[in-house]
GROMACS .gro file of C-alpha atoms in nm:
model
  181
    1UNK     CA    1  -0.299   3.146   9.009
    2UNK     CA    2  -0.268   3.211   9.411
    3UNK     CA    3  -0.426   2.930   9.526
    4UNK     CA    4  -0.476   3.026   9.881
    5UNK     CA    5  -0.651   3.345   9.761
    6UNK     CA    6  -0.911   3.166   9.602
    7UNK     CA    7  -0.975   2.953   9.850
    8UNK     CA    8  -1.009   3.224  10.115
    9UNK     CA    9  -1.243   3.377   9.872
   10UNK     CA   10  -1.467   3.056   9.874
   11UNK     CA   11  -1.454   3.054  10.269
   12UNK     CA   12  -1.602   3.418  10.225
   13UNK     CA   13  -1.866   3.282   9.976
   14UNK     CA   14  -1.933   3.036  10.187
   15UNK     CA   15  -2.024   3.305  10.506
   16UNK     CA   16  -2.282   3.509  10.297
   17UNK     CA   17  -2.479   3.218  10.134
   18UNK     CA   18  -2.630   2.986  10.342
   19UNK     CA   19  -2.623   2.662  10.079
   20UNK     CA   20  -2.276   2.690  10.045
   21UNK     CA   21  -2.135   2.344  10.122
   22UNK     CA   22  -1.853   2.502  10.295
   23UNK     CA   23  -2.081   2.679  10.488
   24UNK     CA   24  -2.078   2.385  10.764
   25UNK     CA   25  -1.764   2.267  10.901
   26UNK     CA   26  -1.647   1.948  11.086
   27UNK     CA   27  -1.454   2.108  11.378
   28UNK     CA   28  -1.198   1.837  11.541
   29UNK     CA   29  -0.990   1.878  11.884
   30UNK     CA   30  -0.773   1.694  12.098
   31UNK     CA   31  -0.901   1.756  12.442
   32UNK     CA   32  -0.825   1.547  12.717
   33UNK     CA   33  -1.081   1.265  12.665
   34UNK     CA   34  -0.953   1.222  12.337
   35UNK     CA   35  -1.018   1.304  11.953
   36UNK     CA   36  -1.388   1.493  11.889
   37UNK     CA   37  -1.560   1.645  11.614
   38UNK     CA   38  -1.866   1.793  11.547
   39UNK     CA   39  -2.021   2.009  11.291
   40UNK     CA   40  -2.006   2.412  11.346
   41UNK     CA   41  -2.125   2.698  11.081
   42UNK     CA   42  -1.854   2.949  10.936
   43UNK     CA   43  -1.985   3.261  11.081
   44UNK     CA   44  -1.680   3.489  10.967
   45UNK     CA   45  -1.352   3.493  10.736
   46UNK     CA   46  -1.063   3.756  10.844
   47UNK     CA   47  -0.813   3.729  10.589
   48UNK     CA   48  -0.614   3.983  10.700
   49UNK     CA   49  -0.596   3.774  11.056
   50UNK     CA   50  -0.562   3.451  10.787
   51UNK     CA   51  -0.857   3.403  11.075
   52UNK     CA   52  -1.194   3.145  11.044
   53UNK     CA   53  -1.503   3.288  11.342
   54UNK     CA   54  -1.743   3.000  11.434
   55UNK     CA   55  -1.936   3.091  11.764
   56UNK     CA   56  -2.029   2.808  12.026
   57UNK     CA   57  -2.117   2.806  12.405
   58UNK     CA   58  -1.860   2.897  12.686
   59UNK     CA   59  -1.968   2.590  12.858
   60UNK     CA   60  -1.967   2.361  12.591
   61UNK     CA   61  -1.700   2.076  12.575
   62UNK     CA   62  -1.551   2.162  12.304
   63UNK     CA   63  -1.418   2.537  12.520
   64UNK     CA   64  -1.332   2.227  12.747
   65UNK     CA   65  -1.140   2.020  12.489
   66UNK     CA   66  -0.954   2.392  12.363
   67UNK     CA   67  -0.856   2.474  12.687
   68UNK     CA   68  -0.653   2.136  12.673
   69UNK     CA   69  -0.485   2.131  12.352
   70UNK     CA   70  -0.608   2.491  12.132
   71UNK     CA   71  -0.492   2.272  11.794
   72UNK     CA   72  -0.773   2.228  11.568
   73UNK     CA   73  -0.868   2.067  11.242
   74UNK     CA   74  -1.121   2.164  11.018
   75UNK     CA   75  -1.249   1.961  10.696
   76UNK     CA   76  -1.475   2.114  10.451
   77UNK     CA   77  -1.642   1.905  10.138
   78UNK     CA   78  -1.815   2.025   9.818
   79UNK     CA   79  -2.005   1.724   9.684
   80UNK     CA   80  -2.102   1.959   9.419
   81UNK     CA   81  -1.720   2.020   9.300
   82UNK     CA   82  -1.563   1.694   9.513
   83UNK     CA   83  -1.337   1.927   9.720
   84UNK     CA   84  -1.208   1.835  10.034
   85UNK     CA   85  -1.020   2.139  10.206
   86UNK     CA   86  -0.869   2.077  10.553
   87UNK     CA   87  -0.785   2.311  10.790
   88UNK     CA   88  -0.506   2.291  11.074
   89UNK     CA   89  -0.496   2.624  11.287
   90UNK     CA   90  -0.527   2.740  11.653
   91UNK     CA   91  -0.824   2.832  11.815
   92UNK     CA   92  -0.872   3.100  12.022
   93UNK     CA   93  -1.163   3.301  12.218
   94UNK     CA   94  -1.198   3.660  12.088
   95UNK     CA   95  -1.129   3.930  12.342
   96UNK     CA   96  -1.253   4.199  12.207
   97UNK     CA   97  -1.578   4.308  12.387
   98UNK     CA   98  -1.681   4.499  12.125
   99UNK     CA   99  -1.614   4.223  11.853
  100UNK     CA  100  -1.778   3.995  12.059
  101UNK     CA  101  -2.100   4.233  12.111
  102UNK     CA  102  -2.156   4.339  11.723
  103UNK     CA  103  -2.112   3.889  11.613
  104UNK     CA  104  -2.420   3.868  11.928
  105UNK     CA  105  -2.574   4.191  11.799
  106UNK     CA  106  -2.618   4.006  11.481
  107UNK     CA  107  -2.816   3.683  11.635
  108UNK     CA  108  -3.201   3.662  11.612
  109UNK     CA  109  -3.369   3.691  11.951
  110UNK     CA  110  -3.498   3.342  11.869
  111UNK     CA  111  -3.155   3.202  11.848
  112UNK     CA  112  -3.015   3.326  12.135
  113UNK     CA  113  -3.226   3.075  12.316
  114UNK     CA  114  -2.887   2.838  12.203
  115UNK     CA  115  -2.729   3.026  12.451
  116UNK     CA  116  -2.974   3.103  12.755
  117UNK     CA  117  -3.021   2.731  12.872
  118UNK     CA  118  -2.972   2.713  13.186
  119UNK     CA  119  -2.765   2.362  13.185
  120UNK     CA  120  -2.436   2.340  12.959
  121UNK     CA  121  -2.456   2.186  12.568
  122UNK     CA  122  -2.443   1.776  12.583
  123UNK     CA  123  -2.554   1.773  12.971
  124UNK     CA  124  -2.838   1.511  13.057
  125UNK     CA  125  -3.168   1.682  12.990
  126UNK     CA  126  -3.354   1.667  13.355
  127UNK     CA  127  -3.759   1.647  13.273
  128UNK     CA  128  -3.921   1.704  12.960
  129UNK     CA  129  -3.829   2.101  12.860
  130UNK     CA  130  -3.531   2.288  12.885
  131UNK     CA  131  -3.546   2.597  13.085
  132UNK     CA  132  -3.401   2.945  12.975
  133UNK     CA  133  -3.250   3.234  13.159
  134UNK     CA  134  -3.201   3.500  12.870
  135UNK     CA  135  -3.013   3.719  13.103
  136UNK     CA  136  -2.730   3.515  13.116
  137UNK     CA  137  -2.703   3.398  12.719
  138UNK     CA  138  -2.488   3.683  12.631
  139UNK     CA  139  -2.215   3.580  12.900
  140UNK     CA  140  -2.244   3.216  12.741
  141UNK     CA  141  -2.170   3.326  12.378
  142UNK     CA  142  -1.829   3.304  12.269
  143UNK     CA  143  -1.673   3.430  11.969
  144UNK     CA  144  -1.429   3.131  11.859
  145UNK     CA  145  -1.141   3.258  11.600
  146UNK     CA  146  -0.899   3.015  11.417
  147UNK     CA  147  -0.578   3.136  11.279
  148UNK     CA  148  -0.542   2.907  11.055
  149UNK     CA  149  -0.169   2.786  10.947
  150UNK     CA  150  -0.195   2.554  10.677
  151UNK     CA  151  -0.450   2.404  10.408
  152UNK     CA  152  -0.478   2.112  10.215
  153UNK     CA  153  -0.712   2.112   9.872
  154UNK     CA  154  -0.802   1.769   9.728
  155UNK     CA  155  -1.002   1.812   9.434
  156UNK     CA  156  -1.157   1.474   9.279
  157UNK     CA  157  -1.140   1.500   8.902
  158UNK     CA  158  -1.190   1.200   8.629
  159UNK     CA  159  -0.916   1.338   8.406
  160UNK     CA  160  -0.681   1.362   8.719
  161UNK     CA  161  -0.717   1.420   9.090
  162UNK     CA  162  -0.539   1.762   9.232
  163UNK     CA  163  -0.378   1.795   9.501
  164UNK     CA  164  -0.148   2.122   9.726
  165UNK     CA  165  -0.098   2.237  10.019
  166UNK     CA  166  -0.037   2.582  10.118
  167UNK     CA  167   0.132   2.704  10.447
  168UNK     CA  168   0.126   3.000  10.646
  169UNK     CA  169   0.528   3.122  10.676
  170UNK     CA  170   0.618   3.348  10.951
  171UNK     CA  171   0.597   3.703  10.780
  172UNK     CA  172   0.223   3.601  10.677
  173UNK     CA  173   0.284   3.486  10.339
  174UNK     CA  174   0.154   3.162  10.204
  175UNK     CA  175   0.374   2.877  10.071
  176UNK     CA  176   0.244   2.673   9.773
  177UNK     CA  177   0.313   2.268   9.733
  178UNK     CA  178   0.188   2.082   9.461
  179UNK     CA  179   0.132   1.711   9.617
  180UNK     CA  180   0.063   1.406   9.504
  181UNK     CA  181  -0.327   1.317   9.542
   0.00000   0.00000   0.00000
């Protein structure tokens, strides 16, 4: 059995139906104020890339903390299966205009509001509203991609936990180690 294979199948499940428990993602950095995480959704899977897509806001402090240290970690949990999968990989804004247009092509009007503030995610909120310029949202939505370099599946079982880790070798072919849980 190719373990990473299934598991980039899962992160694919986990894209296209939106109760998968993988579905929502702790996202860690390192920025310069230290160690911070915060929950993201799994937008895309490139396994070709061996590539996660989340999207978040140019001015949010997490493009702050990446711009410091681009070293992320990523821990996913099934309560359903008790799976733990974590994630170490490097992020990095897409460049592709076109990329970036079809992921914002695919937002709702009404969510692009995430994006139109017109004060950056986590800033003191001035009054009792927020205010929106829509003409500017597009220019604040980044396309985050994480090439992702190694994984590490726990899986909590009563007749024995499970444990590997698989990494990502330089000619793009994963390495499988059985570990001790």
């Amino acid at each position: 059995m190719n373990h990473a294979e299934e598991i980039w199948k899962t992160l694919v499940r986990a894209t296209v139906d939106k109760k998968h428990p993988w579905r929502v993602v702790a996202f860690s950095t390192a920025g310069a104020k230290g160690p911070q995480a915060r929950s993201v959704v799994l937008r895309a899977v490139n396994m070709a890339e061996h590539a996660l897509v989340f999207y978040t806001d140019r001015r949010s402090q997490k493009m702050a903390d990446l711009a410091h240290d681009s070293r992320v970690a990523l821990l996913f949990w099934n309560p359903r299966s008790n799976t733990q999968l974590r994630v170490c990989g490097i992020a990095k804004p897409e460049t592709s205009e076109l990329i970036v247009n079809g992921f914002w092509d695919r937002i709702p009007e009404y969510a692009r509001k995430d994006y139109a503030t017109l004060s950056a995610p986590g800033d003191a909120l001035v009054g009792d509203s927020l205010t929106y310029d829509f003409d500017t949202a597009r220019m604040n939505f980044v396309v985050l991609n994480v090439k992702v370099l190694n994984v590490e599946l726990l899986e909590l079982k009563r007749e024995g936990h499970v444990r590997f880790r698989c990494d990502l070798d330089e000619t793009g072919h994963w390495i499988h180690q059985n570990m001790v849980p």
